[in-house]
């Protein structure tokens, strides 16, 4: 893992290598079949605490430094040159989206916008405010998880990699998504 000023990476939204995507779909499909509200919520909170602990051990003045890392499974190539704050900003964006999608589906409404992985890329110019906004997004999603108990909704909303999912599917995705980016953060911190 080395630092490069401007690496050449795949375009945002290019996705995962096909074999990895197919295996990921199978594993995620099994997780959705075994869906349990309390387990998913606990997993999300565990990932949140692990990320916070990791980030807090790192000097604030280094959190904006972008570094090139080896790509962990589940991460697009375009996300390999991020900083700690960029990663937290991405999680803020997606946590807010997950919360809004879950609430909409529970209310019987399918969000009108088609979601794209390119739409949730962070701003490279993010600042220390990102730490606070990330925590707020985690709290927002946690509150949604606690308030919305019946997530096996009739209405579904499509994820770009996993297709149409009910609110329980989006709930299931939340913890796994945090885990992928916890590994990304671990690699960023190790590289710096």
Coordinates of C-alpha atoms in Angstrom, one line a residue:
X1 CA 0.0 0.0 0.0
X2 CA 1.6 3.2 -1.2
X3 CA 0.6 6.8 -1.5
X4 CA 0.0 8.1 -5.0
X5 CA -1.0 11.7 -6.0
X6 CA -3.5 10.7 -8.7
X7 CA -3.9 7.0 -9.4
X8 CA -5.8 5.7 -12.4
X9 CA -8.9 3.9 -11.1
X10 CA -12.1 2.6 -12.6
X11 CA -14.9 5.1 -13.0
X12 CA -17.4 5.6 -10.1
X13 CA -20.3 3.1 -10.5
X14 CA -18.2 0.6 -12.5
X15 CA -19.2 -2.1 -10.0
X16 CA -17.4 -5.2 -8.8
X17 CA -15.7 -8.0 -10.8
X18 CA -18.4 -10.3 -12.0
X19 CA -17.3 -13.4 -10.0
X20 CA -17.1 -11.3 -6.8
X21 CA -20.5 -9.8 -7.5
X22 CA -22.2 -13.2 -8.1
X23 CA -20.7 -14.6 -4.9
X24 CA -21.7 -11.4 -3.0
X25 CA -25.3 -11.8 -4.3
X26 CA -25.5 -15.4 -3.0
X27 CA -24.1 -14.6 0.4
X28 CA -26.3 -11.5 0.8
X29 CA -29.3 -13.5 -0.4
X30 CA -28.7 -16.1 2.4
X31 CA -28.4 -13.2 4.9
X32 CA -31.7 -11.9 3.7
X33 CA -33.4 -15.3 4.0
X34 CA -32.2 -15.5 7.7
X35 CA -33.3 -11.9 8.4
X36 CA -33.7 -11.0 12.1
X37 CA -34.5 -7.4 13.0
X38 CA -32.6 -7.5 16.4
X39 CA -29.5 -9.2 14.9
X40 CA -29.2 -6.7 12.0
X41 CA -29.6 -3.7 14.4
X42 CA -27.0 -5.1 16.8
X43 CA -24.6 -5.8 13.9
X44 CA -25.0 -2.2 12.6
X45 CA -24.3 -0.8 16.1
X46 CA -21.3 -3.1 16.6
X47 CA -19.8 -1.9 13.3
X48 CA -20.6 1.7 14.2
X49 CA -18.7 1.3 17.5
X50 CA -15.7 -0.4 15.8
X51 CA -15.4 2.4 13.2
X52 CA -15.6 5.1 15.9
X53 CA -12.9 3.4 18.0
X54 CA -10.7 3.1 15.0
X55 CA -11.1 6.7 13.8
X56 CA -10.7 8.1 17.3
X57 CA -7.3 6.6 17.6
X58 CA -6.1 8.4 14.5
X59 CA -4.9 12.1 14.6
X60 CA -7.5 14.6 13.3
X61 CA -4.9 16.3 11.1
X62 CA -4.3 13.1 9.2
X63 CA -8.0 12.3 8.5
X64 CA -8.1 14.2 5.2
X65 CA -5.1 12.4 3.7
X66 CA -6.1 10.3 0.7
X67 CA -4.1 7.1 0.2
X68 CA -4.2 4.3 -2.3
X69 CA -5.1 0.9 -0.7
X70 CA -5.5 -2.6 -2.0
X71 CA -9.2 -3.2 -2.8
X72 CA -11.1 -5.1 -0.1
X73 CA -13.9 -7.4 -1.3
X74 CA -17.1 -5.5 -1.8
X75 CA -15.5 -2.2 -2.6
X76 CA -15.4 -0.6 -6.1
X77 CA -12.0 0.2 -7.6
X78 CA -12.9 3.9 -7.7
X79 CA -13.1 3.9 -3.8
X80 CA -9.5 2.8 -3.3
X81 CA -8.1 6.3 -3.1
X82 CA -10.1 7.9 -0.2
X83 CA -9.3 9.5 3.1
X84 CA -10.8 8.7 6.5
X85 CA -13.2 11.6 6.1
X86 CA -14.2 10.6 2.6
X87 CA -15.0 7.2 3.9
X88 CA -17.1 8.6 6.7
X89 CA -18.8 11.0 4.3
X90 CA -19.7 8.1 2.1
X91 CA -21.2 6.2 5.1
X92 CA -23.1 9.4 6.0
X93 CA -24.6 9.6 2.5
X94 CA -25.6 5.9 2.5
X95 CA -26.8 5.8 6.1
X96 CA -29.2 8.7 5.4
X97 CA -30.3 7.0 2.2
X98 CA -30.9 3.7 4.0
X99 CA -32.9 5.4 6.6
X100 CA -35.1 7.3 4.0
X101 CA -35.6 4.1 1.9
X102 CA -36.6 2.0 4.9
X103 CA -39.1 4.7 6.1
X104 CA -40.5 5.1 2.6
X105 CA -41.0 1.4 2.1
X106 CA -42.6 1.0 5.5
X107 CA -45.0 3.8 4.6
X108 CA -45.8 1.9 1.3
X109 CA -43.9 4.4 -0.9
X110 CA -41.3 3.4 -3.5
X111 CA -38.7 6.2 -3.8
X112 CA -38.9 7.6 -7.4
X113 CA -35.1 8.1 -8.0
X114 CA -33.1 5.2 -9.3
X115 CA -30.1 4.7 -7.0
X116 CA -26.5 4.4 -8.4
X117 CA -23.3 3.7 -6.7
X118 CA -21.8 6.7 -8.4
X119 CA -24.4 8.9 -6.6
X120 CA -23.0 8.0 -3.2
X121 CA -19.3 8.9 -3.7
X122 CA -17.9 11.4 -1.2
X123 CA -16.6 14.9 -1.7
X124 CA -12.8 14.8 -1.6
X125 CA -12.8 18.3 0.1
X126 CA -14.7 17.1 3.3
X127 CA -13.6 18.5 6.6
X128 CA -13.8 17.7 10.3
X129 CA -17.5 18.4 10.2
X130 CA -17.8 15.0 8.6
X131 CA -17.1 13.2 11.9
X132 CA -20.2 14.8 13.4
X133 CA -22.4 14.4 10.3
X134 CA -21.4 10.7 10.1
X135 CA -22.4 10.1 13.8
X136 CA -25.7 11.9 13.1
X137 CA -26.4 9.7 10.2
X138 CA -25.7 6.6 12.3
X139 CA -28.1 7.8 15.0
X140 CA -30.7 8.6 12.3
X141 CA -30.5 5.1 10.9
X142 CA -30.5 3.5 14.4
X143 CA -33.7 5.5 15.2
X144 CA -35.3 4.3 12.0
X145 CA -34.4 0.7 12.9
X146 CA -35.9 1.0 16.3
X147 CA -39.1 2.8 15.2
X148 CA -39.8 0.6 12.1
X149 CA -40.2 -3.0 13.4
X150 CA -42.1 -4.7 10.5
X151 CA -39.7 -4.4 7.7
X152 CA -41.0 -7.3 5.5
X153 CA -42.7 -4.7 3.2
X154 CA -44.7 -5.4 0.1
X155 CA -43.1 -2.5 -1.6
X156 CA -39.5 -2.9 -2.8
X157 CA -36.8 -0.6 -4.0
X158 CA -33.9 -1.7 -6.2
X159 CA -30.3 -1.7 -5.2
X160 CA -27.9 -1.4 -8.2
X161 CA -26.1 -4.7 -7.3
X162 CA -28.8 -6.7 -5.4
X163 CA -32.0 -5.7 -7.2
X164 CA -35.4 -5.0 -5.7
X165 CA -35.4 -5.3 -1.9
X166 CA -38.0 -4.8 0.8
X167 CA -37.1 -2.7 3.9
X168 CA -35.7 -5.8 5.6
X169 CA -33.2 -6.2 2.8
X170 CA -32.1 -2.6 3.2
X171 CA -31.8 -3.1 6.9
X172 CA -29.7 -6.3 6.3
X173 CA -27.5 -4.3 3.9
X174 CA -26.7 -1.6 6.5
X175 CA -24.4 -3.6 8.8
X176 CA -22.6 -5.4 6.0
X177 CA -22.0 -2.1 4.2
X178 CA -20.5 -0.6 7.4
X179 CA -18.3 -3.7 7.7
X180 CA -16.8 -3.3 4.2
X181 CA -15.9 0.3 5.0
X182 CA -14.5 -0.6 8.4
X183 CA -12.0 -2.8 6.5
X184 CA -11.4 0.1 4.1
X185 CA -10.7 2.4 7.0
X186 CA -8.4 -0.2 8.6
X187 CA -6.4 -0.3 5.3
X188 CA -6.3 3.5 5.1
X189 CA -5.0 3.9 8.6
X190 CA -2.4 1.2 8.1
X191 CA -1.2 2.9 4.9
X192 CA -0.8 6.3 6.6

